[in-house]
XYZ file of C-alpha atoms in Angstrom:
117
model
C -38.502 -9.747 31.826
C -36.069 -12.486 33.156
C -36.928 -14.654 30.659
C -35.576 -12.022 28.509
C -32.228 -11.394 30.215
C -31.519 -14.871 30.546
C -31.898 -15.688 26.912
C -29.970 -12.367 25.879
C -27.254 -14.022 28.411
C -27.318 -17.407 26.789
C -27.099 -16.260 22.816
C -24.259 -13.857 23.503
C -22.520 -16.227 25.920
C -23.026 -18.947 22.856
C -22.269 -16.348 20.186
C -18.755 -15.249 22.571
C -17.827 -18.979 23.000
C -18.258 -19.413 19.387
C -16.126 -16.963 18.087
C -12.961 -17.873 20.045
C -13.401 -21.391 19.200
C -13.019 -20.285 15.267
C -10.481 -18.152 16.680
C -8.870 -20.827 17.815
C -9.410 -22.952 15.281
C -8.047 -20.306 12.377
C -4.861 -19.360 14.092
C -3.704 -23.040 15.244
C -4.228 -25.141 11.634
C -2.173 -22.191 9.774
C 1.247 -22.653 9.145
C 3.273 -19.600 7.898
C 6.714 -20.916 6.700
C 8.477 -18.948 4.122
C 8.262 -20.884 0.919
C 11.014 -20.419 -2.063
C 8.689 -19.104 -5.112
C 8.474 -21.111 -8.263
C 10.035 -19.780 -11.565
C 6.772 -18.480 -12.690
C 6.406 -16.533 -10.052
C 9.452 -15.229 -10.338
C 8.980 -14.449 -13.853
C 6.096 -12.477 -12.967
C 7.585 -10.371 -10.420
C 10.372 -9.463 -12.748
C 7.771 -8.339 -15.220
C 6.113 -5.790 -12.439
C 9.631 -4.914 -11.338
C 10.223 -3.717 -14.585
C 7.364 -1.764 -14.437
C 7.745 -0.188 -11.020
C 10.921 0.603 -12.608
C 9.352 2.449 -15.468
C 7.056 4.017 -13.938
C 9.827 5.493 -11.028
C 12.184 6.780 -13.657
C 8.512 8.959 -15.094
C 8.093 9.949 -11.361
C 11.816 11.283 -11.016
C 11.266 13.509 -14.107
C 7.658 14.477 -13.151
C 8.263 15.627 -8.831
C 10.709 18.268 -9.973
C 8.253 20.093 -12.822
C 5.403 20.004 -10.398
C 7.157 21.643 -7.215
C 8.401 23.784 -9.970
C 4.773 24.836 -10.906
C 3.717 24.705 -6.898
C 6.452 27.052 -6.237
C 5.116 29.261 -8.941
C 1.443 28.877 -7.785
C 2.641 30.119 -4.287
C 4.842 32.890 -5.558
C 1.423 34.282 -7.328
C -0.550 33.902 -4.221
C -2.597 31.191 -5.370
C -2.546 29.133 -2.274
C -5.435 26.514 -3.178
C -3.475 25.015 -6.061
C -0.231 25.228 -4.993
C -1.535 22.908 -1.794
C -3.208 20.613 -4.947
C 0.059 20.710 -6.146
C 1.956 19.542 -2.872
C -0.545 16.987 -1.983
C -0.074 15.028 -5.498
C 3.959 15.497 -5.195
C 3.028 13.578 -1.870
C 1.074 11.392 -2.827
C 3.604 10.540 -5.900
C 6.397 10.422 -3.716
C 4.499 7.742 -1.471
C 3.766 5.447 -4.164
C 7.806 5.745 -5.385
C 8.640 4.487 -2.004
C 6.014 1.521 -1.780
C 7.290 0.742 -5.363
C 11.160 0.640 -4.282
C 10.195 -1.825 -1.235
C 8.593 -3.814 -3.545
C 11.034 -3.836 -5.836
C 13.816 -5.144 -2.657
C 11.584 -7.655 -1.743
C 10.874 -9.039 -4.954
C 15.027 -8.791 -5.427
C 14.906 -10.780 -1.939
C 12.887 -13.318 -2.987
C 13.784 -14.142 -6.703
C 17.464 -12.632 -6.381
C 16.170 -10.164 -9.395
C 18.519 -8.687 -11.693
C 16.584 -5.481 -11.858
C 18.329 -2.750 -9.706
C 16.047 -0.762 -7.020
C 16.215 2.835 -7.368
C-alpha cells in the first residue's frame, strides 16, 4: 500500500514539474510584437472587408422584415415562433457587430479604404 502512494506521489509530482517547465518554456521563447502586414495580406483583408460589407448592407434590409414578421407572430399569439424569430434577429445582429470590429481592425491595420458601417 505505501509502495503505492509513494509512486502515485512521484508520477504526479514528475507529471506537475513537467508541465510548468513547458509552461515555462512556451510563454518565455514567444515574442508578441505587432508586425506591419505585407501587401498581400492586406489585399486579402480588403477582399473579406468587402464582403462583411455585403453581407451587412443584406442584414440591414433583412432585421427590419423579420421583427416585422415576429411582431406579427406575437400579435397572433404564436409565441414559439415569434421567440424563433427574436433569437435569429439576435443572433444576426451579433454577427453584424463582430463583422463591423473586424472591419475597424482590418481599417487599423491596412488603413482600408472600405468604410465600417
Amino acid at each position: 500500500m505505501i509502495r503505492k502512494l509513494i509512486a502515485v506521489a512521484a508520477v504526479s509530482g514528475s507529471l506537475a514539474l513537467g508541465v510548468a517547465g513547458v509552461a515555462g518554456a512556451a510563454t518565455s521563447g514567444s515574442s508578441s510584437g505587432t508586425s506591419t502586414p505585407t501587401a498581400a495580406q492586406c489585399a486579402t483583408a480588403e477582399k473579406v472587408a468587402t464582403g462583411i460589407q455585403t453581407l451587412e448592407s443584406a442584414a440591414a434590409s433583412w432585421v427590419p422584415q423579420a421583427q416585422a414578421r415576429e411582431a406579427k407572430a406575437t400579435a397572433a399569439g404564436h409565441t414559439k415562433l415569434a421567440a424563433a424569430i427574436g433569437r435569429r434577429i439576435t443572433r444576426v445582429q451579433k454577427l453584424e457587430a463582430r463583422g463591423t470590429k473586424l472591419q475597424s481592425k482590418i481599417a487599423a491595420k491596412c488603413g482600408s479604404g472600405t468604410s465600417t458601417s
